mmCIF file of C-alpha atoms in Angstrom:
data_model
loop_
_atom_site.group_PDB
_atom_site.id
_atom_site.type_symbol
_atom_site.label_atom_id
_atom_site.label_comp_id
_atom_site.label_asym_id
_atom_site.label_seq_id
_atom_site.Cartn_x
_atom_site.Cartn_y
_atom_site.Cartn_z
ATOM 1 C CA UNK A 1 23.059 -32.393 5.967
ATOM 2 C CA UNK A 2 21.019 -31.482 3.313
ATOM 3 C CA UNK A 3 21.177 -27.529 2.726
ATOM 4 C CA UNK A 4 18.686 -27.480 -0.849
ATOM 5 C CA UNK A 5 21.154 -25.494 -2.726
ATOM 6 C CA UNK A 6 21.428 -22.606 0.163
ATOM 7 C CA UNK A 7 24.207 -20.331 1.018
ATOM 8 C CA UNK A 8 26.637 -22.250 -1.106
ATOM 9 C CA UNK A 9 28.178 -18.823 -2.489
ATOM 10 C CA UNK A 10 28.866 -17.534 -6.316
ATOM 11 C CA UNK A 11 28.706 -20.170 -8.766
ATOM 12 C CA UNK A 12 31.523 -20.985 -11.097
ATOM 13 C CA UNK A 13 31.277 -19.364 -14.644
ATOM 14 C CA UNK A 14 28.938 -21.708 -17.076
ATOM 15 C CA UNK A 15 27.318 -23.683 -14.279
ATOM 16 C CA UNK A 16 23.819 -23.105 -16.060
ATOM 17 C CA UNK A 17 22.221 -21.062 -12.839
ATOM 18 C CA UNK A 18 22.393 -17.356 -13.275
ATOM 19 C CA UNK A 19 21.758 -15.742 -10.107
ATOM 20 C CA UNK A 20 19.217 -13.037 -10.405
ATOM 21 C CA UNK A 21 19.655 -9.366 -10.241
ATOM 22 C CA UNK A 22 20.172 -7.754 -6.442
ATOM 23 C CA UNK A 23 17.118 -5.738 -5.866
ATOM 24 C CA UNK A 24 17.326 -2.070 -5.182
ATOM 25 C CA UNK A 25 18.160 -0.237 -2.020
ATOM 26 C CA UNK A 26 14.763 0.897 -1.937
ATOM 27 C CA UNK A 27 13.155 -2.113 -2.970
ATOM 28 C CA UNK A 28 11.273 -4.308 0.041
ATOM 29 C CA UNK A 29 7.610 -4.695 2.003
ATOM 30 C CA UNK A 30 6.982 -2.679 5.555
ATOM 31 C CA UNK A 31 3.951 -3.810 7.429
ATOM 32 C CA UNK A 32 2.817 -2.441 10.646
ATOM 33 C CA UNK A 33 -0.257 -2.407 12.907
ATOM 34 C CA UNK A 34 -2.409 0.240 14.127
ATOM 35 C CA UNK A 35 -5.138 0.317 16.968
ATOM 36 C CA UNK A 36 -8.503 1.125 14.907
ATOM 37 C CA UNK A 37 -8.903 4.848 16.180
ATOM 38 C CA UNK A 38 -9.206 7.993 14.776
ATOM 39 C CA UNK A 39 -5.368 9.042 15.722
ATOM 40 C CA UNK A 40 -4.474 6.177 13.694
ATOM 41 C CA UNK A 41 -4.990 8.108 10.669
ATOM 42 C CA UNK A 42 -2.158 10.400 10.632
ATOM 43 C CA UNK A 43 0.393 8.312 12.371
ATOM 44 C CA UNK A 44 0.290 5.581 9.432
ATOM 45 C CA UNK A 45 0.282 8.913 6.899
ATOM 46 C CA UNK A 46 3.376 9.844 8.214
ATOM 47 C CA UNK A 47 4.951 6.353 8.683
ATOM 48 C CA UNK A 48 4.165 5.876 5.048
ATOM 49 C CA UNK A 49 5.643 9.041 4.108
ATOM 50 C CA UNK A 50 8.966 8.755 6.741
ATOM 51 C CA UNK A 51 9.167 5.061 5.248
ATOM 52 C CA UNK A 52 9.546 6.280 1.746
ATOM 53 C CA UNK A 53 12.220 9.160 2.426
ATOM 54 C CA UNK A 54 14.319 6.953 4.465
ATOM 55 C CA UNK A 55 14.302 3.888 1.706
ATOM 56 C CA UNK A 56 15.105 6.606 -0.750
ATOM 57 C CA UNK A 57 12.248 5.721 -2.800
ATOM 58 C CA UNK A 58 12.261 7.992 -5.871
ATOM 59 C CA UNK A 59 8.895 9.125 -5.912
ATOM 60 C CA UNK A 60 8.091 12.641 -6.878
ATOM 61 C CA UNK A 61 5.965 15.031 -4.767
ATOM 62 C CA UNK A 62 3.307 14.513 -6.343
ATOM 63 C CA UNK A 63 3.347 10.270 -5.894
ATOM 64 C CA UNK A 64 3.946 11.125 -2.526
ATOM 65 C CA UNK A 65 1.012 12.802 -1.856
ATOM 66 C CA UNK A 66 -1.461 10.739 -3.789
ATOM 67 C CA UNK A 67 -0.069 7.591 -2.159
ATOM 68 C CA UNK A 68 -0.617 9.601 1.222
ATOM 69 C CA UNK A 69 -4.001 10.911 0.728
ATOM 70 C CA UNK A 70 -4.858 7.045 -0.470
ATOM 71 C CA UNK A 71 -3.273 5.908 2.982
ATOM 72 C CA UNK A 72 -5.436 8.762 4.692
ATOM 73 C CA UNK A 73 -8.831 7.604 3.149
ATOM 74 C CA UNK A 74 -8.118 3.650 3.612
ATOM 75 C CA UNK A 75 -7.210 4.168 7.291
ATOM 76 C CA UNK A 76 -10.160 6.371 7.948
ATOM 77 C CA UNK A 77 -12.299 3.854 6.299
ATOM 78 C CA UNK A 78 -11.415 1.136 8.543
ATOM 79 C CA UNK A 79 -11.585 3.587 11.413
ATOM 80 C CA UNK A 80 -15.030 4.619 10.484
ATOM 81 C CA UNK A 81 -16.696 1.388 9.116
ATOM 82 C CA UNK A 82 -14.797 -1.738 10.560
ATOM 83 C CA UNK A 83 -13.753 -0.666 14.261
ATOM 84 C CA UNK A 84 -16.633 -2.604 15.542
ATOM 85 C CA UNK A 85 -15.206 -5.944 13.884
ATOM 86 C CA UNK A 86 -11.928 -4.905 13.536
ATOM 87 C CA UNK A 87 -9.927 -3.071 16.834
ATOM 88 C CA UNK A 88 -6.562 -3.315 14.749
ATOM 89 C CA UNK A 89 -5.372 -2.695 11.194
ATOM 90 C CA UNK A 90 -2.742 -3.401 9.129
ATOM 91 C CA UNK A 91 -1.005 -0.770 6.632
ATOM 92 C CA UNK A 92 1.559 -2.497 4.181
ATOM 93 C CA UNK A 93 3.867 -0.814 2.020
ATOM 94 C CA UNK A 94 6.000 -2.906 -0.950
ATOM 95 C CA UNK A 95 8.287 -1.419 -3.308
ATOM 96 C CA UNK A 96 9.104 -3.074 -5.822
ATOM 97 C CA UNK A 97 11.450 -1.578 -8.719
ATOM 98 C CA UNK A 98 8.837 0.264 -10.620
ATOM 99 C CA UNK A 99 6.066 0.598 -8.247
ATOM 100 C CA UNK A 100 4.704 1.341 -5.093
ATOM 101 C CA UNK A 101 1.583 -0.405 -3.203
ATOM 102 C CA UNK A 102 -0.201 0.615 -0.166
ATOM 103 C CA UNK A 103 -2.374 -1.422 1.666
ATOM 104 C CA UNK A 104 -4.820 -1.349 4.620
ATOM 105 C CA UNK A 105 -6.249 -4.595 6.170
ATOM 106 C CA UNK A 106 -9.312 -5.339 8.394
ATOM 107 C CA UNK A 107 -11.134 -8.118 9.466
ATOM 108 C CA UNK A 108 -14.452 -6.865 9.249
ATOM 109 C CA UNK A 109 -16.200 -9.100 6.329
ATOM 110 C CA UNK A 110 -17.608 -6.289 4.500
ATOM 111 C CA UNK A 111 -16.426 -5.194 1.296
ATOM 112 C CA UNK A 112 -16.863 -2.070 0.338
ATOM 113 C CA UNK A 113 -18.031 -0.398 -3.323
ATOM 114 C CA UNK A 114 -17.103 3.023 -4.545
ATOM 115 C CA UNK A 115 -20.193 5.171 -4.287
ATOM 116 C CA UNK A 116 -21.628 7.670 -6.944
ATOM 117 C CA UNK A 117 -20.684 10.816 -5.989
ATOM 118 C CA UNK A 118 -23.238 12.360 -4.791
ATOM 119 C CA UNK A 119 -22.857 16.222 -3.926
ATOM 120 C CA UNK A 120 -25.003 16.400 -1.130
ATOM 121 C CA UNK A 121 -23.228 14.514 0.971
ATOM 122 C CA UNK A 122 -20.916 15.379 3.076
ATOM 123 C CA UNK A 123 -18.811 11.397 3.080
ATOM 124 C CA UNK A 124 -18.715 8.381 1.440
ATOM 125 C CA UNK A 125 -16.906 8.980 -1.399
ATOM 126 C CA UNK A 126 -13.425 7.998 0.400
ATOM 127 C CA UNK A 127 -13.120 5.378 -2.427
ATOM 128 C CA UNK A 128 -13.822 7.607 -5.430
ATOM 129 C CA UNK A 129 -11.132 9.685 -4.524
ATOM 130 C CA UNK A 130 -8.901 6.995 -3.637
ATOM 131 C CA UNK A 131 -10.019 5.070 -7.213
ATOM 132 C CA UNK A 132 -9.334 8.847 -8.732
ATOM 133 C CA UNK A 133 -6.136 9.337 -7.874
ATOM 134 C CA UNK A 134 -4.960 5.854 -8.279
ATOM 135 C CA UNK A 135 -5.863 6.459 -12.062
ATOM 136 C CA UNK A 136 -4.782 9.667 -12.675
ATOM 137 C CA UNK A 137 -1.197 8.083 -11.451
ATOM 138 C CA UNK A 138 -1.550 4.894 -14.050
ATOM 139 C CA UNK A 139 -1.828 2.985 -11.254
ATOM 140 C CA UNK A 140 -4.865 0.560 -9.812
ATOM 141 C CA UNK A 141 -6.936 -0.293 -6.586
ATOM 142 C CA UNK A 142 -8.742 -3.541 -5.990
ATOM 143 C CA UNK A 143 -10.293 -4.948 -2.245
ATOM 144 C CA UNK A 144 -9.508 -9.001 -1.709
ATOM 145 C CA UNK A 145 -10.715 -10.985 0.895
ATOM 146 C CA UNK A 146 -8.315 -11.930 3.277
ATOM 147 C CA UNK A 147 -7.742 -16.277 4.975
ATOM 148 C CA UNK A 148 -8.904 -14.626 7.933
ATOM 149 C CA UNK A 149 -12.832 -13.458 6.438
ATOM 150 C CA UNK A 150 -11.266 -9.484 6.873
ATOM 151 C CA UNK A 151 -10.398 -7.750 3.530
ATOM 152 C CA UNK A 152 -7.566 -5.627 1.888
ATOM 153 C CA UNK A 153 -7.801 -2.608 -0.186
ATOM 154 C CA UNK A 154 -4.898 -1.736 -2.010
ATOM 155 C CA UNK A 155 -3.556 0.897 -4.291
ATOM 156 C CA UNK A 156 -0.433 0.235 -6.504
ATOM 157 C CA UNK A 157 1.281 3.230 -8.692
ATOM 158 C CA UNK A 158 3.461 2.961 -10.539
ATOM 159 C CA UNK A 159 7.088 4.904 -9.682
ATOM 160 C CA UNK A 160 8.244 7.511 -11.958
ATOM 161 C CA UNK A 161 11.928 8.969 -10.702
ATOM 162 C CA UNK A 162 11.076 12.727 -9.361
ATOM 163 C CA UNK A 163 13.390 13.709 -12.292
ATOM 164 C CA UNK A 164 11.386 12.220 -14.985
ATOM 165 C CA UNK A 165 8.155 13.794 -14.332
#
């Protein structure tokens, strides 16, 4: 029985592998699916934000919001725009040490470009905002097409403890 190296415990002192570093408590990836509706929209917001208080994510009140309002304007998106295609969606969460990244995936094909903003309108400037406040938090959002011809668009920030900011 060959087990690769697996579950063979705590290596003796000067054996060459160091094992690496435990992540954090808080550290991990979260996905869940959502029916493509307009309810959908504040279930994942508070998911997201029930998610991050019971990891103990150190994110001030301020990331928390921002990362909500970005879940709020990619889930409406894909409620508004890729229903048709698209009757479920995926929201993804991943913490990693030093940042956060939220994620909404659909498999409707098109993908989608901020718009100018344009002050007579009354939508379409979900992305703007969610591009906006991405920045404004050091962070970044980018859309990828998925295996399955759908797309992701996904915000990352960057986590500053609520007592550093």
């Amino acid at each position: 029985m060959d087990d690769h190296g697996r579950g063979d415990g705590p290596r003796p002192a000067g054996s060459g592998a160091e094992r690496p570093p435990d992540p954090l408590p808080y550290e991990g990836v979260w996905r869940f699916t959502a029916a493509a509706v307009d309810a959908s929209v504040p279930q994942a917001r508070h998911a997201v934000r029930d998610l991050l208080l019971r990891q103990g994510v150190p994110v001030s009140d301020d990331l928390v919001h921002g990362l909500l309002l970005i879940v709020s304007e990619l889930v409406t998106n894909a409620v508004r725009h890729a229903a048709l295609l698209s009757p479920v969606l995926a929201v993804e969460v991943a913490v990693g040490a030093e940042w956060v990244r939220v994620s909404v995936e659909d498999n409707h094909p098109y993908r989608p470009t901020a718009l100018e903003a344009d002050h007579g309108r009354t939508g379409g400037r979900g992305l703007l905002l969610v591009r906006e406040v991405a920045r404004e938090a050091g962070g970044v959002v980018d859309v990828e097409h998925t295996a399955s011809g759908g797309k992701v668009i996904w915000a990352a920030l960057p986590l500053k403890p609520a007592s550093l900011t």
